[in-house]
XYZ file of C-alpha atoms in Angstrom:
333
model
C -49.484 -56.744 -122.501
C -46.463 -54.833 -123.808
C -46.247 -53.032 -127.150
C -43.280 -51.233 -128.672
C -43.618 -47.485 -129.053
C -43.426 -46.354 -132.668
C -42.361 -43.168 -134.409
C -45.257 -41.416 -136.093
C -44.649 -41.661 -139.830
C -46.246 -41.423 -143.253
C -49.061 -39.005 -143.948
C -50.266 -39.300 -140.330
C -47.126 -37.443 -139.262
C -48.266 -34.321 -141.136
C -50.632 -31.729 -139.775
C -53.285 -31.855 -142.497
C -55.852 -29.313 -143.591
C -59.367 -30.734 -143.994
C -58.232 -34.023 -142.501
C -61.758 -35.441 -142.465
C -62.262 -34.774 -146.194
C -62.073 -37.491 -148.831
C -58.450 -38.445 -149.471
C -57.371 -37.579 -145.933
C -56.778 -33.849 -146.346
C -54.005 -31.664 -147.758
C -50.358 -31.596 -146.660
C -49.808 -28.092 -148.046
C -51.089 -25.391 -145.682
C -49.888 -22.555 -147.925
C -51.841 -20.500 -150.400
C -55.355 -19.821 -149.132
C -55.573 -17.839 -145.936
C -55.921 -19.104 -143.234
C -55.193 -22.834 -143.346
C -55.254 -25.051 -140.266
C -53.515 -28.418 -140.014
C -54.416 -30.806 -137.195
C -53.221 -34.099 -135.747
C -54.919 -37.418 -136.494
C -57.635 -38.487 -134.063
C -56.218 -40.001 -130.871
C -57.908 -43.284 -129.966
C -58.684 -44.728 -126.565
C -55.551 -46.083 -124.905
C -53.257 -44.071 -127.215
C -50.808 -41.354 -126.204
C -49.125 -39.174 -128.819
C -45.960 -37.569 -127.463
C -44.894 -34.648 -129.666
C -41.382 -33.243 -129.321
C -41.528 -30.712 -132.177
C -42.530 -29.884 -135.754
C -40.428 -29.877 -138.926
C -41.544 -26.945 -141.086
C -40.910 -26.556 -144.800
C -41.656 -23.075 -146.164
C -41.476 -21.787 -149.742
C -42.671 -18.555 -151.290
C -42.882 -17.137 -154.767
C -41.780 -13.765 -153.348
C -38.895 -12.725 -151.110
C -39.239 -13.967 -147.519
C -36.810 -11.404 -146.061
C -39.492 -8.730 -145.341
C -41.256 -11.289 -143.119
C -38.294 -11.360 -140.715
C -39.486 -8.089 -139.170
C -42.562 -8.214 -136.941
C -45.811 -8.026 -138.885
C -49.033 -6.375 -137.742
C -50.871 -9.725 -138.013
C -49.868 -13.249 -137.040
C -48.004 -15.356 -139.586
C -48.234 -18.742 -137.839
C -49.706 -20.058 -134.585
C -49.589 -23.413 -132.808
C -52.542 -24.451 -130.627
C -52.915 -27.316 -128.165
C -56.271 -28.596 -126.939
C -55.709 -30.377 -123.609
C -58.006 -31.488 -120.814
C -56.368 -29.276 -118.215
C -59.027 -30.150 -115.640
C -61.841 -32.734 -115.825
C -64.165 -31.755 -118.707
C -62.318 -28.452 -119.269
C -60.315 -28.411 -122.521
C -57.955 -25.460 -122.887
C -54.560 -24.560 -124.335
C -51.955 -24.780 -121.535
C -49.650 -22.453 -123.500
C -52.291 -19.702 -123.428
C -53.148 -19.844 -119.734
C -51.591 -19.462 -116.314
C -53.315 -21.350 -113.504
C -54.063 -19.765 -110.135
C -54.605 -22.568 -107.602
C -56.238 -21.702 -104.301
C -55.819 -24.665 -101.966
C -53.844 -26.027 -99.048
C -53.669 -25.117 -95.380
C -52.186 -21.678 -96.046
C -54.906 -20.489 -98.429
C -57.774 -22.022 -96.479
C -56.618 -20.845 -93.037
C -56.063 -17.270 -94.219
C -59.781 -17.067 -94.938
C -62.773 -16.771 -92.601
C -64.834 -19.842 -91.575
C -68.370 -20.502 -90.503
C -69.133 -24.106 -89.455
C -66.131 -25.367 -91.447
C -62.621 -26.483 -90.661
C -59.582 -27.650 -92.621
C -58.734 -31.335 -92.364
C -56.514 -33.697 -94.318
C -58.677 -35.975 -96.473
C -56.924 -38.590 -98.624
C -53.688 -36.672 -98.109
C -55.057 -33.260 -99.169
C -56.118 -30.282 -97.031
C -59.884 -30.019 -97.468
C -62.705 -27.843 -96.187
C -64.948 -30.096 -94.071
C -68.346 -29.158 -92.660
C -69.103 -29.287 -88.960
C -72.426 -31.035 -88.650
C -75.369 -30.151 -90.878
C -75.511 -26.395 -90.338
C -75.105 -23.927 -93.240
C -71.408 -23.276 -93.713
C -69.290 -20.608 -95.385
C -65.680 -19.877 -96.282
C -64.422 -16.627 -97.725
C -60.796 -16.383 -98.782
C -58.254 -13.669 -98.224
C -58.112 -10.957 -100.890
C -55.380 -11.708 -103.431
C -53.913 -8.542 -104.939
C -51.745 -8.437 -108.073
C -49.337 -5.897 -109.616
C -50.943 -5.903 -113.081
C -54.420 -6.297 -114.488
C -55.350 -9.570 -116.169
C -58.309 -11.547 -117.509
C -59.631 -14.876 -116.259
C -61.026 -17.152 -118.931
C -62.466 -20.058 -116.938
C -62.497 -21.831 -113.599
C -62.481 -25.391 -112.273
C -62.891 -26.598 -108.721
C -62.449 -29.923 -106.956
C -65.243 -31.287 -104.792
C -63.933 -34.416 -102.973
C -67.231 -36.211 -103.495
C -68.300 -38.513 -106.301
C -70.888 -37.238 -108.763
C -72.828 -40.390 -107.863
C -73.434 -39.001 -104.387
C -77.195 -38.576 -103.710
C -78.279 -35.152 -104.913
C -79.906 -34.283 -101.609
C -76.677 -34.867 -99.636
C -75.580 -31.245 -99.925
C -75.669 -28.204 -102.182
C -73.263 -25.303 -102.609
C -72.463 -22.068 -104.395
C -69.131 -20.550 -105.451
C -68.507 -16.869 -106.187
C -65.553 -14.727 -107.186
C -65.400 -11.108 -106.007
C -63.168 -9.026 -108.271
C -61.680 -5.541 -108.028
C -60.557 -3.577 -111.085
C -58.419 -1.250 -108.968
C -56.280 -1.250 -105.823
C -59.074 0.039 -103.545
C -59.715 -3.319 -101.888
C -61.178 -1.596 -98.809
C -64.193 -0.756 -100.969
C -66.815 -3.300 -102.144
C -65.814 -5.460 -105.096
C -66.287 -4.070 -108.621
C -68.083 -7.241 -109.726
C -69.222 -10.571 -108.333
C -69.042 -13.508 -110.740
C -71.122 -16.575 -109.908
C -69.160 -19.703 -110.788
C -71.678 -22.108 -109.239
C -75.132 -20.751 -108.444
C -76.993 -21.282 -105.165
C -78.282 -24.836 -104.829
C -75.677 -26.481 -107.085
C -75.828 -30.244 -106.501
C -72.867 -32.652 -106.277
C -73.637 -34.161 -109.691
C -73.297 -30.794 -111.492
C -70.309 -29.848 -113.669
C -67.416 -28.452 -111.686
C -66.211 -25.986 -114.302
C -67.224 -22.542 -115.552
C -66.025 -21.534 -119.011
C -66.108 -18.283 -120.989
C -66.259 -15.893 -118.053
C -63.811 -13.390 -119.605
C -66.537 -10.829 -120.553
C -67.070 -10.211 -116.817
C -63.588 -11.079 -115.523
C -61.463 -8.453 -117.286
C -58.919 -5.979 -115.910
C -58.650 -7.791 -112.566
C -56.299 -6.328 -109.942
C -57.572 -8.367 -106.968
C -60.015 -11.153 -106.229
C -61.577 -13.040 -103.338
C -63.343 -16.418 -103.392
C -66.553 -17.191 -101.497
C -67.880 -20.709 -100.892
C -71.240 -21.457 -99.266
C -72.728 -24.893 -98.642
C -75.832 -26.423 -97.126
C -75.271 -29.938 -95.800
C -78.446 -31.972 -95.442
C -76.758 -35.063 -94.008
C -73.200 -35.972 -93.137
C -71.079 -38.576 -94.763
C -69.567 -41.185 -92.442
C -66.267 -39.368 -91.891
C -64.328 -39.642 -88.639
C -61.079 -38.291 -87.251
C -59.142 -40.582 -84.910
C -57.165 -39.108 -82.034
C -55.398 -40.859 -79.173
C -57.577 -40.833 -76.052
C -60.659 -39.631 -77.924
C -63.525 -42.124 -77.942
C -65.922 -39.901 -79.907
C -67.544 -42.089 -82.556
C -69.649 -39.349 -84.168
C -69.165 -38.215 -87.729
C -67.145 -35.003 -88.039
C -68.833 -33.688 -91.179
C -68.689 -33.856 -94.967
C -65.628 -33.014 -97.136
C -66.732 -30.138 -99.377
C -63.891 -28.326 -101.175
C -60.272 -29.216 -101.970
C -59.146 -26.635 -104.540
C -60.215 -23.803 -106.834
C -58.346 -23.263 -110.103
C -58.645 -20.041 -112.090
C -57.248 -19.884 -115.634
C -55.674 -16.538 -116.465
C -55.291 -15.703 -120.137
C -51.698 -14.897 -121.159
C -49.991 -13.898 -124.390
C -49.599 -17.146 -126.380
C -46.082 -18.548 -126.523
C -46.608 -20.020 -129.978
C -48.118 -17.049 -131.820
C -45.475 -15.906 -134.310
C -45.616 -12.480 -135.954
C -42.337 -12.819 -137.859
C -40.020 -15.469 -139.262
C -37.389 -14.258 -136.795
C -39.672 -15.223 -133.887
C -40.244 -18.594 -135.541
C -36.492 -19.152 -135.879
C -35.847 -18.163 -132.259
C -38.237 -20.911 -131.087
C -36.574 -23.541 -133.301
C -33.752 -25.947 -132.528
C -32.299 -25.481 -136.016
C -33.103 -23.841 -139.334
C -31.739 -23.783 -142.873
C -32.197 -21.426 -145.843
C -32.408 -22.482 -149.471
C -33.253 -20.996 -152.862
C -31.219 -17.894 -152.097
C -30.595 -15.894 -155.246
C -30.348 -12.239 -156.267
C -30.300 -11.325 -152.575
C -33.740 -12.853 -152.147
C -34.781 -15.751 -149.909
C -37.447 -18.043 -151.327
C -37.365 -21.026 -148.920
C -36.381 -22.278 -145.475
C -36.795 -25.258 -143.159
C -37.096 -25.171 -139.372
C -37.301 -27.619 -136.475
C -39.777 -25.888 -134.162
C -39.751 -26.913 -130.493
C -43.422 -27.143 -129.457
C -44.070 -30.129 -127.184
C -47.280 -31.819 -126.090
C -48.627 -35.193 -124.949
C -52.069 -35.933 -126.365
C -54.697 -38.435 -125.290
C -58.257 -39.160 -126.425
C -60.284 -36.068 -127.466
C -57.185 -33.854 -127.426
C -55.709 -32.045 -130.407
C -52.601 -30.253 -131.668
C -52.762 -27.880 -134.624
C -50.876 -25.257 -136.593
C -52.573 -22.372 -138.407
C -51.011 -20.411 -141.257
C -52.551 -16.928 -141.157
C -50.625 -15.406 -144.075
C -51.195 -15.947 -147.794
C -47.537 -15.151 -148.565
C -46.423 -18.806 -148.438
C -46.744 -20.890 -151.595
C -45.834 -24.094 -149.751
C -46.098 -24.630 -146.016
C -45.732 -28.166 -144.668
C -45.696 -29.216 -141.006
C -44.473 -32.709 -140.074
C -44.504 -33.918 -136.469
C -41.582 -35.373 -134.591
C -43.704 -37.646 -132.415
C -43.937 -41.057 -130.795
C -47.165 -43.053 -130.598
C -47.741 -45.178 -127.503
C -50.519 -47.720 -127.198
C -51.886 -49.580 -124.218
C -55.164 -51.357 -125.003
C -57.547 -51.506 -122.041
C -57.739 -54.919 -120.401
C -61.028 -56.788 -120.643
C -61.749 -59.266 -117.852
C -63.761 -62.337 -118.772
């Protein structure tokens, strides 16, 4: 089935405050402080591709003082995306550290593990059913930072029997450059005895993961029985299982200064493709329009919003430049 893509139009194209209220919410985000406008709900099979936002701003007072940086935010744009399975975060507020591949795995120390290619990806694979361990190299950085959350990929279905294996995942962190000394803190991402059907994310770890200068990952697993996994080599007639695939990647989300937090109208203009002033009189500016470049592609359970933090705008409207794509799921009869 093929459907034409359509331009988002009408009231749905506006980021509305109180969208779930009777009447569908308010277009004007000005006045009360703060006001948040959000996208319409994205249904199953829909994709909303946003290329930017048209902003219309009016004020009863002069806007010129707002062109210098303010002590508080004027406007911010937020995106809620499923960056990793079951982990919804703003990709514009995070930098991802990915620990994976032959280089990262082989730089670490192994016990009863080895790196093998599984489904095209380097993966830590157990050797038999003995307790196994991998501890990474220590990764050192030039500046301190904070990690907000973590996600890891276990190449095993959550439908795997719970008694197949269990594991734990830890992050050792240093708040200084003295990596020869024991770590400043150890953060448990997955506690001892975590089963394959457990969530593979850890959110809100920033209270313990602040001011990081270096970190090291530790993975421990207890394999109770192997999966039927074999490696074929020419001239090798060994038909025994070679172990169970256990870990493919660890992703750590570092918090960064948001790209779309604007503390002045000048910053807002700099991020826009075009802008225009109006209602200029007596050397005062009372209104302006902008075409802000802030892209995103949204699917079900994802959201895009703009928040007006200042009460100095009488009228503030945000209309999306977006295309709605629809592909209904097929139902076999």
